[in-house]
């Protein structure tokens, strides 16, 4: 009973499962010893651990099968009022089993313990799939790394490693569990250091506002080891989403940057207006104008001449991450280039303004007022999705 209690605590295998394993092992031993086990029954007292192993035999005049039948003469010795045709329980002494039968019984118990242990570990880590855990670097397996996650080992494949990172054995690192597979050799756990969700989960653990739902991470784009861009929005008007993620003197974001070995993290405000969102996504570059097409998911961006290289970024990284973050294909030109490029000038959109002026705008104000407000919905409907500000437009000159 003590051994069962220890197994239950250490390996989290229920006592009931172990009792069933012992019962099965005794039935297996009987099958090895007698050649049959169809009529063998095993009962174990769950409180005292006493067990009884018996065979159900039919009382007959002439025995044809020793395993299934017994003579009346022998039956009377066990039960004084035994009668022909009755089923009697004949106790089996397990101590009489041979060495091979006993060995097989032992193997059945051990096999069941191993299976249950694997099952427990698999279930435990399957629940943690798509989550972040802390592991200890063990050793390099070729180009892959074995990481001890506690009760199981995870594999960090070369494709999921950040090229700039090197690890030493016994080093503690945080990893994202990609997948947990159940194999005959036990659970196989694949982990990652490059997945964008790793950054998301680290922020959820570090920033209480994200954990309780006050601040929501809307989109994330990552180039592992170099830079991450993350768009956040606040559900509470009194809470600054970016400020909550950065923390006092950058304390919150710095702890995540440290865990990611110096990877730069840009946090921007999410905006439902694509024009504003693209402008935020291209920060720190200043933007002159954004012409976004929500249907085609394309955007044309004009920046000052001296800001062009900053907007595009080193090897196009800033523009690439902004495109991934917003889901828009972004074309960036400087003011000088934009003068001669179709689609980058306000003049290219004049027809849309004129259509509006002749239609709804004129009807709404009946020509009585000289100026009128141009609402955000109408502004979007006309196909122009740049930055919107609630201003008054002169009817004579919509530009």
Short mmCIF file of C-alpha atoms in Angstrom, two decimals:
data_model
loop_
_atom_site.label_atom_id
_atom_site.label_comp_id
_atom_site.label_asym_id
_atom_site.label_seq_id
_atom_site.Cartn_x
_atom_site.Cartn_y
_atom_site.Cartn_z
CA UNK A 1 0.00 0.00 0.00
CA UNK A 2 2.89 2.36 0.79
CA UNK A 3 4.48 1.60 -2.58
CA UNK A 4 1.18 2.45 -4.33
CA UNK A 5 0.90 5.73 -2.38
CA UNK A 6 4.46 6.73 -3.37
CA UNK A 7 3.80 5.90 -7.04
CA UNK A 8 0.60 7.94 -6.97
CA UNK A 9 2.42 11.00 -5.54
CA UNK A 10 5.58 10.80 -7.64
CA UNK A 11 4.23 9.77 -11.03
CA UNK A 12 0.61 10.94 -10.63
CA UNK A 13 -0.73 7.47 -11.50
CA UNK A 14 -4.02 6.68 -9.75
CA UNK A 15 -4.08 3.77 -7.29
CA UNK A 16 -7.10 2.28 -9.04
CA UNK A 17 -5.10 1.97 -12.28
CA UNK A 18 -2.31 0.17 -10.40
CA UNK A 19 -4.78 -2.22 -8.73
CA UNK A 20 -6.16 -3.08 -12.16
CA UNK A 21 -2.60 -3.64 -13.43
CA UNK A 22 -1.88 -6.07 -10.58
CA UNK A 23 -5.12 -7.94 -11.22
CA UNK A 24 -4.25 -8.27 -14.92
CA UNK A 25 -0.73 -9.42 -14.07
CA UNK A 26 -2.06 -12.25 -11.87
CA UNK A 27 -4.48 -13.34 -14.63
CA UNK A 28 -1.55 -13.33 -17.09
CA UNK A 29 0.51 -15.44 -14.66
CA UNK A 30 -2.38 -17.95 -14.36
CA UNK A 31 -2.62 -18.16 -18.13
CA UNK A 32 1.12 -18.94 -18.31
CA UNK A 33 0.86 -21.50 -15.51
CA UNK A 34 -2.36 -23.29 -16.51
CA UNK A 35 -2.59 -22.45 -20.21
CA UNK A 36 -6.05 -20.85 -19.79
CA UNK A 37 -7.36 -17.85 -17.88
CA UNK A 38 -11.01 -17.54 -19.07
CA UNK A 39 -12.41 -18.73 -15.75
CA UNK A 40 -9.81 -17.05 -13.51
CA UNK A 41 -10.96 -14.19 -11.26
CA UNK A 42 -8.79 -11.92 -9.10
CA UNK A 43 -10.10 -9.73 -6.28
CA UNK A 44 -8.01 -7.20 -4.39
CA UNK A 45 -9.16 -5.47 -1.21
CA UNK A 46 -8.59 -1.76 -1.85
CA UNK A 47 -8.14 -1.01 1.86
CA UNK A 48 -5.93 -3.86 3.12
CA UNK A 49 -4.32 -4.88 -0.22
CA UNK A 50 -5.21 -8.54 0.49
CA UNK A 51 -5.86 -10.39 -2.74
CA UNK A 52 -7.69 -13.56 -3.65
CA UNK A 53 -7.06 -15.47 -6.88
CA UNK A 54 -9.57 -18.21 -7.75
CA UNK A 55 -10.82 -20.33 -10.65
CA UNK A 56 -14.53 -20.92 -11.36
CA UNK A 57 -14.93 -24.68 -11.97
CA UNK A 58 -17.97 -26.76 -12.77
CA UNK A 59 -18.63 -29.89 -10.63
CA UNK A 60 -18.87 -32.96 -12.86
CA UNK A 61 -18.72 -36.76 -12.44
CA UNK A 62 -15.87 -37.22 -14.87
CA UNK A 63 -13.26 -34.48 -15.45
CA UNK A 64 -12.35 -33.75 -19.08
CA UNK A 65 -10.56 -30.42 -18.51
CA UNK A 66 -8.68 -29.78 -15.24
CA UNK A 67 -8.81 -26.02 -15.71
CA UNK A 68 -12.60 -25.77 -16.11
CA UNK A 69 -13.97 -28.83 -14.22
CA UNK A 70 -13.67 -30.56 -10.85
CA UNK A 71 -14.99 -33.86 -9.46
CA UNK A 72 -17.65 -33.95 -6.77
CA UNK A 73 -15.23 -35.71 -4.42
CA UNK A 74 -12.70 -32.85 -4.65
CA UNK A 75 -15.41 -30.21 -4.52
CA UNK A 76 -16.78 -31.53 -1.21
CA UNK A 77 -13.36 -30.89 0.39
CA UNK A 78 -13.71 -27.22 -0.49
CA UNK A 79 -17.45 -26.87 0.10
CA UNK A 80 -19.23 -29.53 2.15
CA UNK A 81 -22.67 -29.06 0.50
CA UNK A 82 -21.39 -29.06 -3.09
CA UNK A 83 -23.62 -30.66 -5.73
CA UNK A 84 -23.20 -31.81 -9.34
CA UNK A 85 -23.55 -29.06 -11.99
CA UNK A 86 -22.74 -26.33 -9.48
CA UNK A 87 -19.98 -23.72 -10.09
CA UNK A 88 -17.42 -23.65 -7.30
CA UNK A 89 -14.59 -21.23 -6.57
CA UNK A 90 -11.23 -22.96 -6.26
CA UNK A 91 -8.48 -20.84 -4.72
CA UNK A 92 -5.19 -20.60 -6.64
CA UNK A 93 -1.97 -20.25 -4.67
CA UNK A 94 0.09 -17.66 -6.52
CA UNK A 95 3.23 -18.84 -4.67
CA UNK A 96 3.08 -22.04 -6.70
CA UNK A 97 3.62 -20.17 -9.95
CA UNK A 98 6.85 -20.86 -11.81
CA UNK A 99 9.63 -18.32 -12.30
CA UNK A 100 8.57 -17.48 -15.88
CA UNK A 101 4.94 -16.90 -14.90
CA UNK A 102 6.04 -14.63 -12.06
CA UNK A 103 8.41 -12.71 -14.36
CA UNK A 104 5.59 -12.17 -16.87
CA UNK A 105 3.32 -10.90 -14.09
CA UNK A 106 5.99 -8.42 -13.03
CA UNK A 107 6.45 -7.23 -16.66
CA UNK A 108 2.71 -6.59 -17.03
CA UNK A 109 2.76 -4.31 -13.96
CA UNK A 110 5.86 -2.41 -15.11
CA UNK A 111 4.48 -1.99 -18.62
CA UNK A 112 1.25 -0.52 -17.25
CA UNK A 113 3.19 1.89 -15.04
CA UNK A 114 5.27 3.05 -18.04
CA UNK A 115 2.16 3.53 -20.20
CA UNK A 116 0.36 5.53 -17.52
CA UNK A 117 3.45 7.66 -16.89
CA UNK A 118 3.68 8.54 -20.59
CA UNK A 119 -0.03 9.24 -20.73
CA UNK A 120 0.16 11.57 -17.70
CA UNK A 121 3.14 13.49 -19.18
CA UNK A 122 1.45 13.74 -22.60
CA UNK A 123 -1.78 15.12 -21.10
CA UNK A 124 0.17 17.54 -18.90
CA UNK A 125 2.10 19.07 -21.82
CA UNK A 126 -0.77 18.82 -24.31
CA UNK A 127 -2.63 21.31 -22.08
CA UNK A 128 0.40 23.66 -22.33
CA UNK A 129 0.48 23.52 -26.15
CA UNK A 130 0.62 27.07 -27.63
CA UNK A 131 1.94 28.37 -24.31
CA UNK A 132 5.32 29.52 -22.95
CA UNK A 133 7.30 27.42 -20.45
CA UNK A 134 10.74 27.73 -18.86
CA UNK A 135 13.25 25.04 -19.76
CA UNK A 136 16.88 24.17 -19.00
CA UNK A 137 19.27 23.68 -21.91
CA UNK A 138 20.68 20.15 -21.69
CA UNK A 139 22.79 19.35 -24.72
CA UNK A 140 23.15 19.81 -28.47
CA UNK A 141 21.81 16.96 -30.62
CA UNK A 142 23.54 17.78 -33.90
CA UNK A 143 22.07 21.17 -34.78
CA UNK A 144 19.03 20.70 -32.55
CA UNK A 145 18.95 21.41 -28.83
CA UNK A 146 17.46 19.19 -26.12
CA UNK A 147 15.67 21.22 -23.45
CA UNK A 148 14.51 19.82 -20.12
CA UNK A 149 10.97 21.07 -19.43
CA UNK A 150 10.60 19.27 -16.09
CA UNK A 151 9.07 15.83 -16.52
CA UNK A 152 9.83 15.66 -20.25
CA UNK A 153 12.41 16.86 -22.77
CA UNK A 154 11.59 19.26 -25.58
CA UNK A 155 13.38 19.52 -28.94
CA UNK A 156 14.37 22.96 -30.25
CA UNK A 157 14.88 22.36 -33.98
CA UNK A 158 17.39 24.39 -35.98
CA UNK A 159 14.54 26.05 -37.93
CA UNK A 160 12.98 27.30 -34.66
CA UNK A 161 16.24 28.75 -33.29
CA UNK A 162 17.23 32.42 -33.51
CA UNK A 163 20.47 32.50 -35.50
CA UNK A 164 22.11 35.09 -33.25
CA UNK A 165 21.44 33.10 -30.05
CA UNK A 166 23.85 30.58 -28.53
CA UNK A 167 23.08 28.60 -25.39
CA UNK A 168 25.21 26.89 -22.80
CA UNK A 169 24.15 23.73 -20.93
CA UNK A 170 22.20 24.38 -17.67
CA UNK A 171 21.07 27.80 -19.00
CA UNK A 172 17.41 28.64 -18.30
CA UNK A 173 15.38 29.93 -21.27
CA UNK A 174 11.71 30.50 -22.10
CA UNK A 175 10.33 28.58 -25.07
CA UNK A 176 6.99 28.40 -26.89
CA UNK A 177 5.47 24.89 -27.16
CA UNK A 178 4.61 24.40 -30.83
CA UNK A 179 3.32 20.83 -30.80
CA UNK A 180 3.01 17.79 -28.55
CA UNK A 181 2.95 14.40 -30.32
CA UNK A 182 2.19 11.04 -28.70
CA UNK A 183 4.73 8.45 -29.91
CA UNK A 184 5.48 4.84 -28.81
CA UNK A 185 8.62 6.15 -27.09
CA UNK A 186 6.65 8.72 -25.12
CA UNK A 187 5.54 12.30 -25.83
CA UNK A 188 7.62 14.29 -28.36
CA UNK A 189 7.52 18.02 -27.61
CA UNK A 190 8.57 20.56 -30.26
CA UNK A 191 9.44 24.04 -28.98
CA UNK A 192 10.30 27.37 -30.64
CA UNK A 193 12.19 30.60 -29.96
CA UNK A 194 11.20 32.32 -33.24
CA UNK A 195 7.39 32.15 -33.15
CA UNK A 196 5.57 35.54 -32.90
CA UNK A 197 3.25 34.03 -30.26
CA UNK A 198 6.29 33.77 -27.93
CA UNK A 199 6.41 37.57 -27.70
CA UNK A 200 2.63 37.72 -27.27
CA UNK A 201 2.67 35.20 -24.39
CA UNK A 202 5.60 36.97 -22.69
CA UNK A 203 3.62 40.23 -22.75
CA UNK A 204 0.55 38.44 -21.37
CA UNK A 205 2.64 37.16 -18.45
CA UNK A 206 4.36 40.51 -17.83
CA UNK A 207 1.49 43.00 -18.39
CA UNK A 208 -1.49 42.55 -16.08
CA UNK A 209 -3.69 44.77 -18.29
CA UNK A 210 -3.29 42.29 -21.17
CA UNK A 211 -3.99 39.32 -18.88
CA UNK A 212 -7.25 40.81 -17.56
CA UNK A 213 -8.40 41.96 -21.03
CA UNK A 214 -8.14 45.74 -20.54
CA UNK A 215 -5.48 45.92 -23.28
CA UNK A 216 -5.72 43.67 -26.33
CA UNK A 217 -2.90 42.66 -28.69
CA UNK A 218 -4.48 43.08 -32.13
CA UNK A 219 -1.61 42.11 -34.40
CA UNK A 220 2.05 41.11 -34.18
CA UNK A 221 4.84 40.85 -36.77
CA UNK A 222 8.25 39.47 -35.90
CA UNK A 223 11.66 38.96 -37.41
CA UNK A 224 13.24 36.81 -34.72
CA UNK A 225 16.46 38.13 -33.22
CA UNK A 226 16.11 41.55 -34.84
CA UNK A 227 12.79 43.41 -34.42
CA UNK A 228 9.14 42.92 -33.49
CA UNK A 229 6.21 45.25 -34.17
CA UNK A 230 3.09 44.89 -32.06
CA UNK A 231 -0.24 46.74 -32.37
CA UNK A 232 -2.30 47.12 -29.18
CA UNK A 233 -5.55 48.80 -28.27
CA UNK A 234 -7.20 49.63 -24.96
CA UNK A 235 -10.76 48.66 -24.04
CA UNK A 236 -10.75 51.32 -21.32
CA UNK A 237 -10.47 54.98 -22.47
CA UNK A 238 -8.61 55.81 -19.22
CA UNK A 239 -5.85 53.25 -19.92
CA UNK A 240 -3.03 53.99 -22.35
CA UNK A 241 -2.37 50.70 -24.21
CA UNK A 242 1.21 51.51 -25.25
CA UNK A 243 2.08 52.92 -21.82
CA UNK A 244 0.78 49.79 -20.07
CA UNK A 245 3.00 47.56 -22.27
CA UNK A 246 6.09 49.75 -21.86
CA UNK A 247 5.75 50.15 -18.10
CA UNK A 248 7.40 52.65 -15.75
CA UNK A 249 10.74 53.71 -17.29
CA UNK A 250 10.33 50.83 -19.75
CA UNK A 251 10.51 48.22 -16.98
CA UNK A 252 7.98 45.82 -18.50
CA UNK A 253 9.20 45.88 -22.07
CA UNK A 254 12.85 45.78 -20.98
CA UNK A 255 12.40 42.49 -19.13
CA UNK A 256 10.97 40.95 -22.33
CA UNK A 257 13.78 42.45 -24.47
CA UNK A 258 16.26 40.91 -22.03
CA UNK A 259 14.59 37.48 -22.34
CA UNK A 260 14.74 37.79 -26.16
CA UNK A 261 18.47 38.67 -26.00
CA UNK A 262 18.17 42.31 -27.07
CA UNK A 263 15.51 41.99 -29.79
CA UNK A 264 13.98 45.44 -30.46
CA UNK A 265 10.24 45.78 -29.86
CA UNK A 266 8.07 48.55 -31.37
CA UNK A 267 4.65 48.95 -29.72
CA UNK A 268 2.07 51.01 -31.62
CA UNK A 269 -1.59 51.98 -31.14
CA UNK A 270 -4.10 50.00 -33.18
CA UNK A 271 -6.53 52.07 -35.29
CA UNK A 272 -9.59 50.83 -37.17
CA UNK A 273 -8.85 53.42 -39.87
CA UNK A 274 -6.25 51.74 -42.15
CA UNK A 275 -4.64 55.11 -42.98
CA UNK A 276 -3.91 55.86 -39.33
CA UNK A 277 -2.84 52.27 -38.64
CA UNK A 278 -0.31 52.30 -41.50
CA UNK A 279 1.02 55.64 -40.31
CA UNK A 280 1.49 54.23 -36.79
CA UNK A 281 3.02 51.01 -38.14
CA UNK A 282 5.71 52.90 -40.10
CA UNK A 283 6.87 54.78 -36.99
CA UNK A 284 9.37 56.20 -36.15
CA UNK A 285 9.21 57.65 -39.71
CA UNK A 286 7.04 60.75 -40.26
CA UNK A 287 4.31 60.40 -42.90
CA UNK A 288 3.02 63.15 -45.25
CA UNK A 289 0.05 61.22 -46.69
CA UNK A 290 -1.44 57.73 -46.86
CA UNK A 291 -3.77 56.60 -49.66
CA UNK A 292 -5.19 53.21 -48.62
CA UNK A 293 -7.49 50.93 -50.61
CA UNK A 294 -9.32 48.58 -48.19
CA UNK A 295 -10.74 46.41 -51.02
CA UNK A 296 -7.40 45.75 -52.71
CA UNK A 297 -5.51 45.80 -49.38
CA UNK A 298 -2.91 48.15 -50.87
CA UNK A 299 -1.59 51.48 -49.62
CA UNK A 300 0.47 54.27 -51.16
CA UNK A 301 2.51 56.24 -48.64
CA UNK A 302 4.29 59.59 -49.13
CA UNK A 303 7.10 60.53 -46.73
CA UNK A 304 9.46 63.54 -46.56
CA UNK A 305 12.61 63.10 -48.67
CA UNK A 306 14.91 62.89 -45.63
CA UNK A 307 12.65 60.23 -43.98
CA UNK A 308 12.53 57.74 -46.90
CA UNK A 309 15.37 55.50 -45.72
CA UNK A 310 13.99 55.53 -42.16
CA UNK A 311 10.50 54.53 -43.37
CA UNK A 312 11.87 51.65 -45.46
CA UNK A 313 14.33 50.59 -42.76
CA UNK A 314 17.52 48.55 -42.93
CA UNK A 315 17.17 46.02 -45.78
CA UNK A 316 13.47 47.02 -46.00
CA UNK A 317 12.74 45.68 -42.52
CA UNK A 318 10.55 48.54 -41.24
CA UNK A 319 8.29 48.52 -44.31
CA UNK A 320 8.16 44.70 -44.36
CA UNK A 321 7.10 44.43 -40.72
CA UNK A 322 4.55 47.25 -41.15
CA UNK A 323 3.04 45.39 -44.13
CA UNK A 324 2.79 42.15 -42.12
CA UNK A 325 1.34 43.95 -39.12
CA UNK A 326 -1.39 45.76 -41.07
CA UNK A 327 -2.03 43.17 -43.80
CA UNK A 328 -1.63 45.88 -46.48
CA UNK A 329 0.83 45.89 -49.37
CA UNK A 330 2.63 49.19 -48.78
CA UNK A 331 4.33 51.25 -51.51
CA UNK A 332 6.50 54.07 -50.10
CA UNK A 333 7.75 57.08 -52.05
CA UNK A 334 9.42 60.35 -51.07
CA UNK A 335 7.70 63.69 -51.79
CA UNK A 336 9.97 64.28 -54.80
CA UNK A 337 9.22 60.83 -56.28
CA UNK A 338 5.49 61.17 -55.53
CA UNK A 339 5.13 64.31 -57.69
CA UNK A 340 5.50 62.25 -60.87
CA UNK A 341 3.90 58.98 -59.62
CA UNK A 342 0.19 58.29 -60.29
CA UNK A 343 -1.80 57.45 -57.18
CA UNK A 344 0.55 59.33 -54.85
CA UNK A 345 -0.96 62.79 -55.38
CA UNK A 346 -4.14 64.39 -54.08
CA UNK A 347 -4.97 65.43 -57.68
CA UNK A 348 -5.46 61.73 -58.56
CA UNK A 349 -8.43 61.62 -56.18
CA UNK A 350 -10.07 64.95 -57.26
CA UNK A 351 -12.78 63.20 -59.32
CA UNK A 352 -14.02 61.43 -56.22
CA UNK A 353 -14.32 64.74 -54.35
CA UNK A 354 -16.21 66.33 -57.28
CA UNK A 355 -18.68 63.43 -57.52
CA UNK A 356 -19.40 63.85 -53.86
CA UNK A 357 -19.83 67.62 -54.18
CA UNK A 358 -22.38 67.27 -56.99
CA UNK A 359 -24.31 64.45 -55.27
CA UNK A 360 -25.02 63.96 -51.59
CA UNK A 361 -23.12 67.06 -50.41
CA UNK A 362 -25.25 69.46 -52.48
CA UNK A 363 -28.52 67.76 -51.50
CA UNK A 364 -27.68 67.76 -47.83
CA UNK A 365 -26.94 71.49 -47.63
CA UNK A 366 -29.29 72.62 -50.49
CA UNK A 367 -26.78 75.30 -51.47
CA UNK A 368 -27.82 77.48 -48.51
CA UNK A 369 -24.62 77.19 -46.51
CA UNK A 370 -21.16 77.94 -47.80
CA UNK A 371 -19.45 75.21 -45.73
CA UNK A 372 -20.40 71.80 -44.41
CA UNK A 373 -18.93 68.90 -42.46
CA UNK A 374 -17.66 65.89 -44.31
CA UNK A 375 -18.39 62.83 -42.11
CA UNK A 376 -15.89 60.00 -41.61
CA UNK A 377 -18.28 57.36 -43.06
CA UNK A 378 -18.87 59.41 -46.25
CA UNK A 379 -15.15 60.12 -46.44
CA UNK A 380 -14.45 56.33 -46.43
CA UNK A 381 -17.26 55.51 -48.87
CA UNK A 382 -15.67 57.70 -51.53
CA UNK A 383 -12.62 55.41 -51.60
CA UNK A 384 -10.20 57.73 -49.81
CA UNK A 385 -8.93 56.11 -46.65
CA UNK A 386 -6.11 58.33 -45.56
CA UNK A 387 -5.88 60.15 -42.24
CA UNK A 388 -9.25 61.56 -41.32
CA UNK A 389 -9.77 64.65 -39.21
CA UNK A 390 -13.20 66.14 -38.51
CA UNK A 391 -12.69 69.49 -40.27
CA UNK A 392 -14.86 71.78 -42.36
CA UNK A 393 -14.28 71.65 -46.12
CA UNK A 394 -14.95 74.65 -48.34
CA UNK A 395 -17.61 73.69 -50.89
CA UNK A 396 -15.96 75.64 -53.70
CA UNK A 397 -12.57 73.96 -53.16
CA UNK A 398 -12.86 70.52 -51.54
CA UNK A 399 -9.08 70.11 -51.53
#
